[in-house]
Short mmCIF file of C-alpha atoms in Angstrom, two decimals:
data_model
loop_
_atom_site.label_atom_id
_atom_site.label_comp_id
_atom_site.label_asym_id
_atom_site.label_seq_id
_atom_site.Cartn_x
_atom_site.Cartn_y
_atom_site.Cartn_z
CA UNK E 300 70.85 -8.56 1.61
CA UNK E 301 72.46 -11.70 2.71
CA UNK E 302 74.67 -9.57 5.65
CA UNK E 303 71.47 -7.63 6.84
CA UNK E 304 69.43 -10.68 6.99
CA UNK E 305 72.55 -12.45 8.99
CA UNK E 306 72.81 -9.41 11.14
CA UNK E 307 69.07 -9.88 11.75
CA UNK E 308 69.34 -13.66 12.24
CA UNK E 309 72.24 -13.01 15.10
CA UNK E 310 70.34 -10.00 16.80
CA UNK E 311 67.43 -12.16 17.18
CA UNK E 312 69.36 -15.05 18.51
CA UNK E 313 71.08 -13.00 20.65
CA UNK E 314 67.90 -11.64 22.31
CA UNK E 315 66.59 -15.02 22.79
CA UNK E 316 69.84 -15.83 24.62
CA UNK E 317 69.20 -12.61 27.07
CA UNK E 318 65.70 -13.80 27.95
CA UNK E 319 66.66 -16.83 28.82
CA UNK E 320 69.02 -15.39 30.82
CA UNK E 321 66.79 -12.55 32.66
CA UNK E 322 63.34 -14.77 32.93
CA UNK E 323 61.96 -17.17 35.70
CA UNK E 324 62.71 -20.83 34.65
CA UNK E 325 59.44 -22.24 33.80
CA UNK E 326 59.60 -26.05 32.38
CA UNK E 327 56.97 -27.12 30.30
CA UNK E 328 56.47 -31.00 29.80
CA UNK E 329 55.85 -31.15 25.72
CA UNK E 330 56.05 -34.54 25.97
CA UNK E 331 54.42 -35.53 22.52
CA UNK E 332 52.59 -38.20 21.59
CA UNK E 333 55.96 -40.86 22.73
CA UNK E 334 59.12 -40.84 23.25
CA UNK E 335 61.68 -39.49 20.38
CA UNK E 336 62.37 -42.48 17.93
CA UNK E 337 65.16 -44.16 18.16
CA UNK E 338 68.38 -42.55 15.85
CA UNK E 339 66.17 -39.01 15.31
CA UNK E 340 66.17 -35.91 17.20
CA UNK E 341 63.85 -33.18 18.15
CA UNK E 342 64.81 -29.66 18.37
CA UNK E 343 61.81 -27.55 20.29
CA UNK E 344 61.90 -23.71 20.70
CA UNK E 345 59.20 -21.95 22.93
CA UNK E 346 57.56 -20.10 25.88
CA UNK E 347 55.92 -20.50 28.96
CA UNK E 348 53.98 -18.64 31.36
CA UNK E 349 53.96 -19.12 34.96
CA UNK E 350 50.95 -17.77 36.36
CA UNK E 351 50.68 -18.10 40.43
CA UNK E 352 48.03 -17.42 42.40
CA UNK E 353 46.92 -17.34 46.33
CA UNK E 354 49.59 -17.19 48.65
CA UNK E 355 51.98 -17.75 46.11
CA UNK E 356 51.20 -14.38 44.12
CA UNK E 357 50.44 -12.32 47.02
CA UNK E 358 53.30 -13.05 49.49
CA UNK E 359 56.28 -10.86 49.13
CA UNK E 360 58.60 -13.20 51.32
CA UNK E 361 58.44 -15.59 48.20
CA UNK E 362 58.80 -13.11 44.92
CA UNK E 363 62.39 -14.54 44.45
CA UNK E 364 61.26 -18.06 45.21
CA UNK E 365 57.74 -18.50 43.52
CA UNK E 366 57.33 -15.79 41.44
CA UNK E 367 55.21 -15.43 37.88
CA UNK E 368 56.69 -14.54 34.40
CA UNK E 369 57.17 -15.67 30.73
CA UNK E 370 60.05 -17.83 30.15
CA UNK E 371 61.35 -18.84 26.50
CA UNK E 372 62.81 -22.30 26.54
CA UNK E 373 65.02 -24.52 24.00
CA UNK E 374 65.22 -28.28 23.98
CA UNK E 375 66.91 -31.16 22.18
CA UNK E 376 65.74 -34.89 22.43
CA UNK E 377 67.39 -38.01 20.98
CA UNK E 378 66.17 -41.34 20.87
CA UNK E 379 68.46 -43.69 22.28
CA UNK E 380 66.46 -46.93 22.01
CA UNK E 381 63.07 -47.54 20.36
CA UNK E 382 61.43 -46.62 23.49
CA UNK E 383 64.23 -44.86 25.25
CA UNK E 384 64.96 -40.73 24.82
CA UNK E 385 67.46 -38.61 26.74
CA UNK E 386 66.90 -34.68 26.60
CA UNK E 387 68.26 -31.37 27.71
CA UNK E 388 65.96 -28.16 28.22
CA UNK E 389 67.16 -24.80 29.19
CA UNK E 390 64.32 -21.75 30.48
CA UNK E 391 65.47 -18.76 32.09
CA UNK E 392 68.58 -19.52 33.86
CA UNK E 393 67.83 -22.65 34.90
CA UNK E 394 68.73 -26.48 32.83
CA UNK E 395 67.18 -29.47 33.00
CA UNK E 396 67.80 -33.16 31.80
CA UNK E 397 65.47 -35.81 30.90
CA UNK E 398 65.69 -39.54 30.54
CA UNK E 399 62.18 -40.70 29.53
CA UNK E 400 60.93 -44.34 28.82
CA UNK E 401 57.58 -45.10 27.04
CA UNK E 402 55.76 -48.42 27.84
CA UNK E 403 53.08 -49.54 25.38
CA UNK E 404 52.15 -50.26 21.63
CA UNK E 405 50.37 -48.83 18.86
CA UNK E 406 48.86 -45.48 19.24
CA UNK E 407 48.91 -45.39 23.28
CA UNK E 408 52.02 -45.10 24.86
CA UNK E 409 52.78 -44.53 28.97
CA UNK E 410 55.53 -42.04 29.18
CA UNK E 411 57.39 -41.58 32.34
CA UNK E 412 60.95 -40.99 33.71
CA UNK E 413 63.01 -38.44 35.60
CA UNK E 414 63.82 -34.92 35.02
CA UNK E 415 66.34 -33.24 37.32
CA UNK E 416 67.11 -29.32 36.96
CA UNK E 417 69.43 -27.08 38.74
CA UNK E 418 69.75 -23.03 37.81
CA UNK E 419 69.79 -19.64 39.28
CA UNK E 420 67.38 -17.51 41.07
CA UNK E 421 65.93 -15.08 38.60
CA UNK E 422 66.66 -12.20 40.97
CA UNK E 423 69.85 -10.72 41.67
CA UNK E 424 72.20 -12.04 44.07
CA UNK E 425 73.36 -15.49 44.62
CA UNK E 426 70.32 -17.77 44.52
CA UNK E 427 70.50 -21.44 43.64
CA UNK E 428 67.87 -23.61 42.69
CA UNK E 429 68.21 -27.58 42.20
CA UNK E 430 64.91 -29.75 41.94
CA UNK E 431 63.36 -32.60 39.88
CA UNK E 432 60.27 -33.58 38.52
CA UNK E 433 58.85 -37.29 37.50
CA UNK E 434 55.83 -37.47 34.91
CA UNK E 435 53.51 -39.94 34.51
CA UNK E 436 51.46 -39.45 31.37
CA UNK E 437 49.06 -40.86 28.81
CA UNK E 438 50.55 -39.99 25.12
CA UNK E 439 48.43 -40.82 22.01
CA UNK E 440 50.07 -40.19 18.59
CA UNK E 441 47.65 -40.50 15.38
CA UNK E 442 49.55 -40.73 12.10
CA UNK E 443 52.35 -38.19 13.36
CA UNK E 444 49.72 -35.53 12.66
CA UNK E 445 47.93 -35.55 15.93
CA UNK E 446 49.76 -36.34 19.47
CA UNK E 447 47.94 -35.70 22.95
CA UNK E 448 49.24 -36.02 26.28
CA UNK E 449 47.52 -36.09 29.69
CA UNK E 450 48.36 -37.00 32.99
CA UNK E 451 50.36 -36.10 36.28
CA UNK E 452 53.65 -34.34 37.40
CA UNK E 453 55.56 -34.79 40.77
CA UNK E 454 58.22 -32.01 41.48
CA UNK E 455 60.59 -31.09 44.43
CA UNK E 456 62.80 -28.29 44.44
CA UNK E 457 65.32 -26.51 46.76
CA UNK E 458 66.36 -23.06 46.71
CA UNK E 459 69.07 -21.46 48.90
CA UNK E 460 71.29 -18.32 49.15
CA UNK E 461 71.06 -14.56 48.81
CA UNK E 462 68.21 -12.54 46.47
CA UNK E 463 69.26 -8.80 47.52
CA UNK E 464 69.03 -8.32 51.53
CA UNK E 465 67.39 -11.69 52.14
CA UNK E 466 69.16 -14.84 53.00
CA UNK E 467 66.63 -17.74 51.84
CA UNK E 468 66.28 -21.70 52.45
CA UNK E 469 63.08 -22.60 50.76
CA UNK E 470 61.78 -26.08 49.71
CA UNK E 471 58.74 -26.91 47.56
CA UNK E 472 56.59 -29.92 46.85
CA UNK E 473 54.89 -29.99 43.36
CA UNK E 474 51.96 -31.79 42.36
CA UNK E 475 49.61 -31.41 39.74
CA UNK E 476 48.76 -32.37 35.96
CA UNK E 477 49.38 -31.31 32.60
CA UNK E 478 47.22 -31.54 29.01
CA UNK E 479 48.99 -31.15 25.76
CA UNK E 480 48.39 -30.91 22.25
CA UNK E 481 51.00 -31.15 18.73
CA UNK E 482 49.58 -31.02 15.74
CA UNK E 483 51.42 -30.79 12.22
CA UNK E 484 53.12 -32.96 9.37
CA UNK E 485 55.80 -35.65 10.17
CA UNK E 486 58.73 -33.19 11.01
CA UNK E 487 57.41 -30.42 11.85
CA UNK E 488 54.76 -29.57 14.40
CA UNK E 489 52.91 -27.01 16.85
CA UNK E 490 52.79 -27.71 20.60
CA UNK E 491 50.43 -26.04 22.97
CA UNK E 492 49.86 -27.35 26.88
CA UNK E 493 48.60 -26.06 30.01
CA UNK E 494 49.92 -27.12 33.27
CA UNK E 495 48.15 -26.93 36.47
CA UNK E 496 50.20 -27.59 39.58
CA UNK E 497 49.83 -27.06 43.56
CA UNK E 498 53.23 -25.65 45.28
CA UNK E 499 54.03 -26.36 48.92
CA UNK E 500 56.78 -23.81 49.82
CA UNK E 501 58.56 -24.45 53.24
CA UNK E 502 61.44 -23.15 54.87
CA UNK E 503 63.27 -19.74 56.73
CA UNK E 504 63.81 -16.37 55.38
CA UNK E 505 66.65 -13.93 57.04
CA UNK E 506 66.43 -10.37 56.33
CA UNK E 507 69.67 -9.40 58.14
CA UNK E 508 72.58 -11.28 58.45
CA UNK E 509 73.36 -13.04 61.56
CA UNK E 510 69.86 -12.55 62.70
CA UNK E 511 67.24 -15.44 63.55
CA UNK E 512 65.82 -16.71 60.22
CA UNK E 513 61.90 -16.87 60.40
CA UNK E 514 59.98 -20.01 58.98
CA UNK E 515 57.99 -19.73 56.47
CA UNK E 516 55.16 -21.95 54.87
CA UNK E 517 53.02 -20.55 51.84
CA UNK E 518 50.83 -22.80 49.24
CA UNK E 519 48.76 -22.15 46.45
CA UNK E 520 47.88 -22.87 42.44
CA UNK E 521 50.16 -22.53 39.49
CA UNK E 522 49.08 -22.12 35.97
CA UNK E 523 51.13 -22.98 33.26
CA UNK E 524 50.14 -22.12 29.63
CA UNK E 525 53.27 -22.95 27.14
CA UNK E 526 53.30 -22.76 23.27
CA UNK E 527 55.88 -24.02 20.88
CA UNK E 528 57.33 -25.61 17.81
CA UNK E 529 59.15 -28.70 17.17
CA UNK E 530 61.49 -29.89 14.09
CA UNK E 531 62.22 -33.81 14.20
CA UNK E 532 65.60 -34.49 11.98
#
């Protein structure tokens, strides 16, 4: 019985790892009510759904760059000081680091920081991505039972390389907002979040090696609902 349970657990972990590799990266903020307390560690597991609309959904040229999809993710954060934490997150075939700072006292904090990321494009080929996000969030923590966060996220991303037969060099600017809620008790919380971003992508695409690149410029909205579970150690 124990060996069967162990095999099932290993199979679940393996399936999750394969899903992480196969899906497009989509990073929720899961900011919580403040930074992780000093000396404590937060482990989170969940998924986010990227839903592009407008030009981003309809333009075939941008499919390897700005497509939608479901991406499971996992993250770890550790409090290194009273109002500072460090973290690492994986989503799809990308990884993101976190450095966050909380300003304020009592129930309400202003959380900001820097979150650079690197990764691979979700399509076949050699498509790489690099970028970063700056959050500016108002976070509320009520007795570690309810946590609410709302605010702005500013980001930039550059993708380059080959996707199938296409040679791609695109830069995206992302501006938007996020609202989230965590409910639980002390160590364990359920998190839900919705991000709404405007993305502007500019760059060039060439579908024939050695041929002249054609310029591309598209913009549109992206909705990102996400859910997760968080354990504080």
